[in-house]
Short mmCIF file of N, CA, C and O in Angstrom, two decimals:
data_model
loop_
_atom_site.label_atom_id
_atom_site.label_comp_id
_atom_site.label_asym_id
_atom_site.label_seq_id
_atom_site.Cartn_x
_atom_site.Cartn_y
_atom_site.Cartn_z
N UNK A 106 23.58 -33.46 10.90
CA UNK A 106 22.74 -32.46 10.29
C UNK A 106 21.84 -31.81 11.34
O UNK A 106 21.51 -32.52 12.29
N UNK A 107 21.35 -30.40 11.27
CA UNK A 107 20.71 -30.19 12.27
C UNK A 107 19.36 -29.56 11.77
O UNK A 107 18.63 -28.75 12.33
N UNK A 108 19.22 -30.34 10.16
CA UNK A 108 17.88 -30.10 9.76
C UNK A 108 16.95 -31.01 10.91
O UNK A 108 17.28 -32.10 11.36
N UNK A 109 15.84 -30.34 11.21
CA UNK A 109 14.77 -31.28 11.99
C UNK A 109 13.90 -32.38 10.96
O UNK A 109 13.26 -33.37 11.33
N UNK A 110 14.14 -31.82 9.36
CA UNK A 110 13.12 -32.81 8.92
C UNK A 110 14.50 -34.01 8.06
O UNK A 110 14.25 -34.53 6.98
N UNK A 111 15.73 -34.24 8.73
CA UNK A 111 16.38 -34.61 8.36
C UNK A 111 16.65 -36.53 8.49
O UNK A 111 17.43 -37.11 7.74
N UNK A 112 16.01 -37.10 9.34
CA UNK A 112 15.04 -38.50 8.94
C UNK A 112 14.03 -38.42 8.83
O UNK A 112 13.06 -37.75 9.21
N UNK A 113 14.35 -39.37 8.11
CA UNK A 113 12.85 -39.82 6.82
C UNK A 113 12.55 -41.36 7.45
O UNK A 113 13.40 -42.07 7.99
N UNK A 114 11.43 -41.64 7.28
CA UNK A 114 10.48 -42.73 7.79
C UNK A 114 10.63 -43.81 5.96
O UNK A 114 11.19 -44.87 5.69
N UNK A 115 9.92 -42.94 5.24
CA UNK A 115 10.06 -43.91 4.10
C UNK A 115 9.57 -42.45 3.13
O UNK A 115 9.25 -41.31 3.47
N UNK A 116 9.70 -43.16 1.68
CA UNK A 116 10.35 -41.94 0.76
C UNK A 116 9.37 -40.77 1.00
O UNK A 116 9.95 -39.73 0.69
N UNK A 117 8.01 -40.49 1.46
CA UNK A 117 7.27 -39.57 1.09
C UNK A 117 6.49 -39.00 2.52
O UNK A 117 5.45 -38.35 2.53
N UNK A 118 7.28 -39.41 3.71
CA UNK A 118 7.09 -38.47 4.86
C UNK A 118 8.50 -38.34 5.59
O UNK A 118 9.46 -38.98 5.15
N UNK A 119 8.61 -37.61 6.58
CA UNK A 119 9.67 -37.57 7.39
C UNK A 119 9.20 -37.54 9.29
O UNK A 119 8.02 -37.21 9.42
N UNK A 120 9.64 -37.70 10.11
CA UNK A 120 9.64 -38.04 11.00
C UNK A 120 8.57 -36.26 11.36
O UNK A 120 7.47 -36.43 11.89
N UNK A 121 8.84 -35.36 11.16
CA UNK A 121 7.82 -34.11 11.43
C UNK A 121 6.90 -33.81 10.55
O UNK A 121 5.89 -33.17 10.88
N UNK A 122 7.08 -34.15 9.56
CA UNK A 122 5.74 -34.05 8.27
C UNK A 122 4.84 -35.53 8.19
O UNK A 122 5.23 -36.69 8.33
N UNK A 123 3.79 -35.11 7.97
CA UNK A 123 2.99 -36.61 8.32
C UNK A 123 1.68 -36.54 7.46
O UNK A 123 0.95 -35.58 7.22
N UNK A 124 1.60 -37.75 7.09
CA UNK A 124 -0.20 -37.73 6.62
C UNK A 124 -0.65 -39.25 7.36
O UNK A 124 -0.01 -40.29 7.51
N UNK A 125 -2.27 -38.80 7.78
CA UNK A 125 -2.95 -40.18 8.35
C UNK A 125 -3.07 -40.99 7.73
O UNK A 125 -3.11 -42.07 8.33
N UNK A 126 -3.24 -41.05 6.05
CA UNK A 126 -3.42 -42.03 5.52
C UNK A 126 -2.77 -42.66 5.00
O UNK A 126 -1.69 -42.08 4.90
N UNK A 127 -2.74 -43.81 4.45
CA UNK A 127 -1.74 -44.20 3.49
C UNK A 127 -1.71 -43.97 2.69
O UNK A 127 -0.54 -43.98 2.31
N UNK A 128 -2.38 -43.69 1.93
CA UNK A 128 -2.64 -42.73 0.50
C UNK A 128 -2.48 -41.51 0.55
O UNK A 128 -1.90 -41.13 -0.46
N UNK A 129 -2.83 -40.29 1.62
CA UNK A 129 -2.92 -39.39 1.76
C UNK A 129 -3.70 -38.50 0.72
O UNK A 129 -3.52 -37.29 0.54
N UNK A 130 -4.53 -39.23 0.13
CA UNK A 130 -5.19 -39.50 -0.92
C UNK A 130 -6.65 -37.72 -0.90
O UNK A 130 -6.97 -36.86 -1.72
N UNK A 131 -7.05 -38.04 0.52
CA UNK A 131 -8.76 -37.27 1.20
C UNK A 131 -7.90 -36.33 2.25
O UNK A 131 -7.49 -36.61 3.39
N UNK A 132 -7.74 -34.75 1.21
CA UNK A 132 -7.42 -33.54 2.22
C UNK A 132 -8.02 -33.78 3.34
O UNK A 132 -7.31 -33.19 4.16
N UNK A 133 -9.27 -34.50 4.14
CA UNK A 133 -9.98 -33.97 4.78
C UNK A 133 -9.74 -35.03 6.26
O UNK A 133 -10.14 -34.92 7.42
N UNK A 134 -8.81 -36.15 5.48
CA UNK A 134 -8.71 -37.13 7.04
C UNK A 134 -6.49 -37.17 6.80
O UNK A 134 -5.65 -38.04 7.02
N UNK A 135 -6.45 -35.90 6.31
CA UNK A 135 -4.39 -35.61 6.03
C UNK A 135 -4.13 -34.87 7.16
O UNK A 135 -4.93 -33.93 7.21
N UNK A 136 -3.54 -34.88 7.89
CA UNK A 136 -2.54 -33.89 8.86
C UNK A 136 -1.42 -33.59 7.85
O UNK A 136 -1.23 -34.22 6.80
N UNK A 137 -0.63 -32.45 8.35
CA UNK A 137 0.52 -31.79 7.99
C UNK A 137 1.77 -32.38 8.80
O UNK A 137 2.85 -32.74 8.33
N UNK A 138 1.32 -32.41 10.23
CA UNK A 138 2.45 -32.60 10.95
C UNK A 138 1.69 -34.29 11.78
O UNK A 138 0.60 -34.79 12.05
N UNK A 139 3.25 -34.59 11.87
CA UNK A 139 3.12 -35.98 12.76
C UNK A 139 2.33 -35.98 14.31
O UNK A 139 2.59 -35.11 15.15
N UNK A 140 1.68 -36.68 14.47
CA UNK A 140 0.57 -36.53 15.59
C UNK A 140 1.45 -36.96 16.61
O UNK A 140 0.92 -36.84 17.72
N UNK A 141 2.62 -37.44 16.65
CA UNK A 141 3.51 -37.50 18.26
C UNK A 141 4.72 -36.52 18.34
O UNK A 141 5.55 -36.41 19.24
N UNK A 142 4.60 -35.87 17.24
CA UNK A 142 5.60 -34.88 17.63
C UNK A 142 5.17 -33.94 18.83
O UNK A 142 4.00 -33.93 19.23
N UNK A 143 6.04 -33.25 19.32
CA UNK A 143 6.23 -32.32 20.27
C UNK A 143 5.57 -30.39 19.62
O UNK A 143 6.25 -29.70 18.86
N UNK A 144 4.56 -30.07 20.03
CA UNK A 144 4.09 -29.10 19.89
C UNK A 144 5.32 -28.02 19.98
O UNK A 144 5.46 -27.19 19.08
N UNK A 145 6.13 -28.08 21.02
CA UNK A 145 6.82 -27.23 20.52
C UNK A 145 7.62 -27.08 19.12
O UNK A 145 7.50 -25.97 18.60
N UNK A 146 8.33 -27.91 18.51
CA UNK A 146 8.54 -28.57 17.18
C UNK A 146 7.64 -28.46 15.78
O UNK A 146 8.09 -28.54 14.64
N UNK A 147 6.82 -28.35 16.01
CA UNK A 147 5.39 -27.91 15.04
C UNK A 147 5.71 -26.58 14.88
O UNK A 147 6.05 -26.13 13.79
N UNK A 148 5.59 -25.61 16.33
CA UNK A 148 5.52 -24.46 15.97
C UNK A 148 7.34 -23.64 16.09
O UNK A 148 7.27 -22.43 16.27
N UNK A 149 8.46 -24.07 16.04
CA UNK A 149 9.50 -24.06 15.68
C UNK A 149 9.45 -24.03 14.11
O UNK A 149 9.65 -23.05 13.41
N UNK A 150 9.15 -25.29 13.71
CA UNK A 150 8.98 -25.20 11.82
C UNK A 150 8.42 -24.38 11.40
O UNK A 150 8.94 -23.80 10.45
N UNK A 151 6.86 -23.84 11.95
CA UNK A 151 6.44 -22.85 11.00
C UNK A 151 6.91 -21.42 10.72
O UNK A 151 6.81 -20.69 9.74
N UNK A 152 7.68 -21.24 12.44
CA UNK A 152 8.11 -20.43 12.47
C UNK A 152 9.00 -19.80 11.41
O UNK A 152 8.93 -18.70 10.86
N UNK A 153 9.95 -20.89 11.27
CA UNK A 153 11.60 -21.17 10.33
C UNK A 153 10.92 -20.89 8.99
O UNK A 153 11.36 -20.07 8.18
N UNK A 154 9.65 -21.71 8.78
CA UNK A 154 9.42 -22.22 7.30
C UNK A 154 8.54 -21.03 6.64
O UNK A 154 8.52 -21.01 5.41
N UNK A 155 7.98 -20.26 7.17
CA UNK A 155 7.18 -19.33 7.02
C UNK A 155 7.90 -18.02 6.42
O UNK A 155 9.10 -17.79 6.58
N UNK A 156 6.71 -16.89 5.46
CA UNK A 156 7.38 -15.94 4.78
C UNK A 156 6.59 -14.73 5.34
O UNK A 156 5.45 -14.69 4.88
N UNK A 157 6.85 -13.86 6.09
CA UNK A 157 6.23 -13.04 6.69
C UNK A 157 5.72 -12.04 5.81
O UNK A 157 6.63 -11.49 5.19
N UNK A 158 4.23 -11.51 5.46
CA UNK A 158 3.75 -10.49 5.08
C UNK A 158 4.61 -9.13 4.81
O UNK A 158 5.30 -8.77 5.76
N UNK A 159 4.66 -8.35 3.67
CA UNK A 159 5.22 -7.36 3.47
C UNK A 159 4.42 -6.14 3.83
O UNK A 159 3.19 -6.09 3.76
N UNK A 160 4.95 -5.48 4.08
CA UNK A 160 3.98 -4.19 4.76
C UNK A 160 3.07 -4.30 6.20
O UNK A 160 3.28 -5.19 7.02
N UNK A 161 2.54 -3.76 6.28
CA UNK A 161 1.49 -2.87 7.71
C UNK A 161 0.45 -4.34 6.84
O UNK A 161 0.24 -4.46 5.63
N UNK A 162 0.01 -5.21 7.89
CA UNK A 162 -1.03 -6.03 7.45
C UNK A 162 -1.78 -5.96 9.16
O UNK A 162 -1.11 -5.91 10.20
N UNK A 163 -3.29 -5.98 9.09
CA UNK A 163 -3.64 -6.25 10.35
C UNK A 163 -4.84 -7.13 10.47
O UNK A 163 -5.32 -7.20 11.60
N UNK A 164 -5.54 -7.97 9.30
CA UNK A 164 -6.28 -9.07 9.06
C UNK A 164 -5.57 -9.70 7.93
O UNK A 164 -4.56 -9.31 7.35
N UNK A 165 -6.35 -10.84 7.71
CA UNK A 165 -6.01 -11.77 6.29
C UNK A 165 -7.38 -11.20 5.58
O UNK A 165 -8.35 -10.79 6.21
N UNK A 166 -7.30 -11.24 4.40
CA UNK A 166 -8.45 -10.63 3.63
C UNK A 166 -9.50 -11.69 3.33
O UNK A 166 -9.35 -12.89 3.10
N UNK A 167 -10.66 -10.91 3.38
CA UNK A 167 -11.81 -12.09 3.15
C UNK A 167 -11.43 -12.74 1.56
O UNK A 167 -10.58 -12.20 0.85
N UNK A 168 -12.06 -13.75 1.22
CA UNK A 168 -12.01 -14.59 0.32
C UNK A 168 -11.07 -15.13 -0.28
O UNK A 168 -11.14 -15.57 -1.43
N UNK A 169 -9.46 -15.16 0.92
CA UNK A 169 -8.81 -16.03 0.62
C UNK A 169 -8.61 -17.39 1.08
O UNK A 169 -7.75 -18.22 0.76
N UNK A 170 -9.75 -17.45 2.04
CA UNK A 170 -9.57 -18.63 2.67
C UNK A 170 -11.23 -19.02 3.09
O UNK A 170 -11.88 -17.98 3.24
N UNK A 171 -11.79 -19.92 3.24
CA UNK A 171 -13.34 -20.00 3.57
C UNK A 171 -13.45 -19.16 4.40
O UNK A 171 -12.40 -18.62 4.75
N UNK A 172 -14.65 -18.73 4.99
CA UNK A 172 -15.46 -18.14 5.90
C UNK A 172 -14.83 -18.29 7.49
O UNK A 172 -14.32 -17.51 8.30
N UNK A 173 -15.05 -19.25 7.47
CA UNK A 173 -14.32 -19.94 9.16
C UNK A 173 -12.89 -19.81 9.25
O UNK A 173 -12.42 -18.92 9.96
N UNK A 174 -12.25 -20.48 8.71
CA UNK A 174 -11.43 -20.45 8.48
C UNK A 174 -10.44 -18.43 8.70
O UNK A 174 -9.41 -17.90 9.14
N UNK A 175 -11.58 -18.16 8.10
CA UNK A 175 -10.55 -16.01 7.45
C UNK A 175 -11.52 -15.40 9.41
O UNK A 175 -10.98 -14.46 10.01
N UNK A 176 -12.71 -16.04 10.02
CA UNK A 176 -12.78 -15.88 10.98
C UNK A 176 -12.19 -16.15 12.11
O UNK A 176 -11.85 -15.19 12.80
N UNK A 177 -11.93 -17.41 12.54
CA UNK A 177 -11.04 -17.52 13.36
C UNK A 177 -9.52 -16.93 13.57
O UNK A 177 -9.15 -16.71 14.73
N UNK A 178 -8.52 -16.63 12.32
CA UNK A 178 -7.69 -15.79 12.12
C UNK A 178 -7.98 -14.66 12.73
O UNK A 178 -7.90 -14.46 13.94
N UNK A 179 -8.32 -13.87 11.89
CA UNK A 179 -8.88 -12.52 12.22
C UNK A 179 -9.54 -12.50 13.63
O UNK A 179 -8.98 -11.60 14.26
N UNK A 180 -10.34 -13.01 14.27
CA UNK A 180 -10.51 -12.74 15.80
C UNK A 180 -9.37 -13.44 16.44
O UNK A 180 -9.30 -13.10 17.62
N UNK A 181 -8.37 -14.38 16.08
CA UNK A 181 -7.06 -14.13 16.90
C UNK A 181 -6.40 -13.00 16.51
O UNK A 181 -5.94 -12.43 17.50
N UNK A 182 -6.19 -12.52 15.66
CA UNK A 182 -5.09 -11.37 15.34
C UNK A 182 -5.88 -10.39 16.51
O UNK A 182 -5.36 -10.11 17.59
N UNK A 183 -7.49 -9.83 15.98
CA UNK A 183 -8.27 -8.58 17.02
C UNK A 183 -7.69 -8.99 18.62
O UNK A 183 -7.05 -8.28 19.40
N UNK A 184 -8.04 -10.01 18.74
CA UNK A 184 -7.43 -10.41 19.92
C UNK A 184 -6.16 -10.12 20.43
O UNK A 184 -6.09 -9.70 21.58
N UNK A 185 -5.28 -10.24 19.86
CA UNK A 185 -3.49 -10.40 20.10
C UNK A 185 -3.55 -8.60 19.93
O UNK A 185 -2.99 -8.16 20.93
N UNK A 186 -3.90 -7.71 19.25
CA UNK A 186 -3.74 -6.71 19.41
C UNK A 186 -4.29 -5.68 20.21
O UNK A 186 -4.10 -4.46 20.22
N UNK A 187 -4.77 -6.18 20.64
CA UNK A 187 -5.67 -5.62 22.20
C UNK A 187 -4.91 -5.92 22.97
O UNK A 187 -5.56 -6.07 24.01
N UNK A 188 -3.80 -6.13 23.19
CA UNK A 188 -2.90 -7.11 24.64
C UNK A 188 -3.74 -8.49 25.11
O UNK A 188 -3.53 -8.84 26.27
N UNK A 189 -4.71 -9.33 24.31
CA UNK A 189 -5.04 -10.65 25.09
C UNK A 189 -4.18 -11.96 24.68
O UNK A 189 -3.15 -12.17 24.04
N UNK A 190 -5.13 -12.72 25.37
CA UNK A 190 -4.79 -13.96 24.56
C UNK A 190 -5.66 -14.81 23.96
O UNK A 190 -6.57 -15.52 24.40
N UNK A 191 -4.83 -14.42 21.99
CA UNK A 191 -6.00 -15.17 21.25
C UNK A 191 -5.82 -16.69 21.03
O UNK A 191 -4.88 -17.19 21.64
N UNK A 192 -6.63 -17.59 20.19
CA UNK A 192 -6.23 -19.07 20.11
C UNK A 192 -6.99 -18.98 18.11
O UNK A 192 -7.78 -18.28 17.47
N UNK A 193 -6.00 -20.30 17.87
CA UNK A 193 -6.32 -20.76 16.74
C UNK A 193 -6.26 -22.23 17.08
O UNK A 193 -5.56 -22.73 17.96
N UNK A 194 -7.20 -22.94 16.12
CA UNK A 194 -7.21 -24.69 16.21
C UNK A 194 -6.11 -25.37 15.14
O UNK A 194 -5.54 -26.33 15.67
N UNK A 195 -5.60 -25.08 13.56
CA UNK A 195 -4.96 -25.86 13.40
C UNK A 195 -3.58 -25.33 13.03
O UNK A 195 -3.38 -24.13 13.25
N UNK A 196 -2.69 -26.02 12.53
CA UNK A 196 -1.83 -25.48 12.37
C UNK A 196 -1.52 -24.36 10.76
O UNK A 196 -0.40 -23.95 10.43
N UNK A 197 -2.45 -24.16 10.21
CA UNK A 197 -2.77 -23.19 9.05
C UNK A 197 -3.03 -21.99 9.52
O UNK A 197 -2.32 -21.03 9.21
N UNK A 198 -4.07 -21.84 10.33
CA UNK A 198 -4.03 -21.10 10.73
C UNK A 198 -3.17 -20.32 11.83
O UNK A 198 -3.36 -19.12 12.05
N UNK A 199 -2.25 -21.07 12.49
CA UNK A 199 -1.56 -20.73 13.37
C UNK A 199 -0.15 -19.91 12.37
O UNK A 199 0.48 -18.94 12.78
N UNK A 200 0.15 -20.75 10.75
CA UNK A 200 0.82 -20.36 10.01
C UNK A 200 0.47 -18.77 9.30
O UNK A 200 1.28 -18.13 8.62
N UNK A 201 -0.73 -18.41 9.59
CA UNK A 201 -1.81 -17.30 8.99
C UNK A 201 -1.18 -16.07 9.88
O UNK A 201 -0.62 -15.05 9.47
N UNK A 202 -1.43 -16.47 11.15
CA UNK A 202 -1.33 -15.50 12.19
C UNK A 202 0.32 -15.22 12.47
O UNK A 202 0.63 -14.04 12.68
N UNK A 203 1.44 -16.29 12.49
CA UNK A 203 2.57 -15.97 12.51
C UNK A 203 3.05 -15.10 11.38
O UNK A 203 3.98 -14.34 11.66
N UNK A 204 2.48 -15.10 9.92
CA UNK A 204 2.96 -14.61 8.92
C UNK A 204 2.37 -13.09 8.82
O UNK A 204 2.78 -12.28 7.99
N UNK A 205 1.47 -12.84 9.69
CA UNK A 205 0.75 -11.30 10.33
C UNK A 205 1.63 -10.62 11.19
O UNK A 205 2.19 -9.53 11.04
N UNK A 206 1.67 -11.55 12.29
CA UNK A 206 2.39 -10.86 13.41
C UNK A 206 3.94 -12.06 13.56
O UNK A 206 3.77 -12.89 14.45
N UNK A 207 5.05 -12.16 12.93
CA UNK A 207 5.68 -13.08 13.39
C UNK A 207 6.57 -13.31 14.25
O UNK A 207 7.34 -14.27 14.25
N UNK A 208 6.48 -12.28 15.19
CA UNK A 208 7.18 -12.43 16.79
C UNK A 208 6.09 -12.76 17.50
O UNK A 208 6.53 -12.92 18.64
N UNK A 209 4.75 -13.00 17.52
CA UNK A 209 4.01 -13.62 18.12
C UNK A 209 4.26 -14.97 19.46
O UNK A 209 4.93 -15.95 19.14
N UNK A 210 3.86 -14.90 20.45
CA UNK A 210 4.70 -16.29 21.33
C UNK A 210 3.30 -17.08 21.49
O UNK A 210 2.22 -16.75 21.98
N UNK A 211 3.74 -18.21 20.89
CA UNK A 211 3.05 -19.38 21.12
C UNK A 211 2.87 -20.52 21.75
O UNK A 211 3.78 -21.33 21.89
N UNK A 212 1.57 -20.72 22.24
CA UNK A 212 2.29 -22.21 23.29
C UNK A 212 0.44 -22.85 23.33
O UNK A 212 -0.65 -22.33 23.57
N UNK A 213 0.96 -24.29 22.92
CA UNK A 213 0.13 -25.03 22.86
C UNK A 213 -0.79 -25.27 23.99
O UNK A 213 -0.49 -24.64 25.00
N UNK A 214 -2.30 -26.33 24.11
CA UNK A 214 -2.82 -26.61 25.10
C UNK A 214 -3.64 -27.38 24.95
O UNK A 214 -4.65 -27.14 24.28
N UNK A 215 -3.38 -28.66 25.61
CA UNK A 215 -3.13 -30.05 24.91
C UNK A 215 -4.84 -30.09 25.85
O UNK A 215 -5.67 -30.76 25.24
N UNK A 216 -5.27 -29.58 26.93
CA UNK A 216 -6.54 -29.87 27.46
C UNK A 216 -7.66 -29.18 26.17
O UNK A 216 -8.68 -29.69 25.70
N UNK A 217 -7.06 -28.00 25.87
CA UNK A 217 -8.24 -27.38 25.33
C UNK A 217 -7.75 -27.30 23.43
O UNK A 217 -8.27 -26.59 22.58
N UNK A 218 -6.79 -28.13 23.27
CA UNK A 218 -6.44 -28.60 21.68
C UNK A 218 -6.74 -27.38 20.71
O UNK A 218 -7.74 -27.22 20.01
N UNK A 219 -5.41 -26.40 20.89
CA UNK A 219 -5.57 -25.12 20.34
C UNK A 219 -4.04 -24.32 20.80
O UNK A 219 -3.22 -24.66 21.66
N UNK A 220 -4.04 -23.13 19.87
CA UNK A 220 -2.63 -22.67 20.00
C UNK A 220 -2.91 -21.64 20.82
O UNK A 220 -4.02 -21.12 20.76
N UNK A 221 -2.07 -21.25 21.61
CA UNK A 221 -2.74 -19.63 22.28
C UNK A 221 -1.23 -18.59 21.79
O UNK A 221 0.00 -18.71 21.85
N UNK A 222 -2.29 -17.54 21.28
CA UNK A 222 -1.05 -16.91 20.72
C UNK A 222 -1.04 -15.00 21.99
O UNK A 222 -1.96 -14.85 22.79
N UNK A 223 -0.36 -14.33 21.91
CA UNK A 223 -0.15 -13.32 22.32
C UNK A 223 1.26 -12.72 22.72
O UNK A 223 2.13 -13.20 23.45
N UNK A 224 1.21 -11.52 22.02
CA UNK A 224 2.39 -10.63 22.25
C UNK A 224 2.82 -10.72 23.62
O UNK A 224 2.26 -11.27 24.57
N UNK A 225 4.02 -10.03 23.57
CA UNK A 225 4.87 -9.95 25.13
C UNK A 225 4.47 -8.79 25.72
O UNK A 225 4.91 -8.47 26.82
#
């Protein structure tokens, strides 16, 4: 098979989907993705798994997501469209910004624990 989430650990994660807890019980101590996977692999899936925005979009709109959260987006997107290079911290948001711009090139940075995104 050349699904990536195609072993499973035990019935309710798989070797790329992950939660910290055993319960997975507290959104707030859950990851999405397995903490030894390969960054490149993280952002391969979202890529695949993701549904790209219909139309001309050039922010995420306020009050769909907290405050911080619809900020950090949005000053990566301002960013990426200026020719720089912007960054996001988790992988939601990194899913935010691919579904904006989704030829976007991404590449992790394991010193400064953040995605850096920018056009070619």
């Amino acid at each position: 098979m050349n699904n990536i989430n195609a072993t499973t650990n035990n019935f309710w994660r798989t070797n790329l989907k992950w939660r910290t807890t055993l319960t997975g019980m507290n959104q707030n101590v859950t990851r999405e993705y397995n903490h030894s996977i390969a960054h490149t692999r993280i952002i391969k899936d979202i890529r695949t798994t993701i549904t790209p925005y219909i139309g001309k979009r050039y922010y995420i709109p306020e009050g769909k997501y907290n405050e911080y959260f619809t900020a950090i987006v949005n000053d990566c997107l301002d960013t990426i469209r200026h020719g720089e290079r912007g960054f996001v911290y988790s992988t939601g948001q990194l899913r935010e910004v691919m579904m904006v711009i989704p030829d976007v090139n991404v590449r992790y940075d394991k010193e400064d624990d953040c995605y850096y995104c920018k056009l070619i």
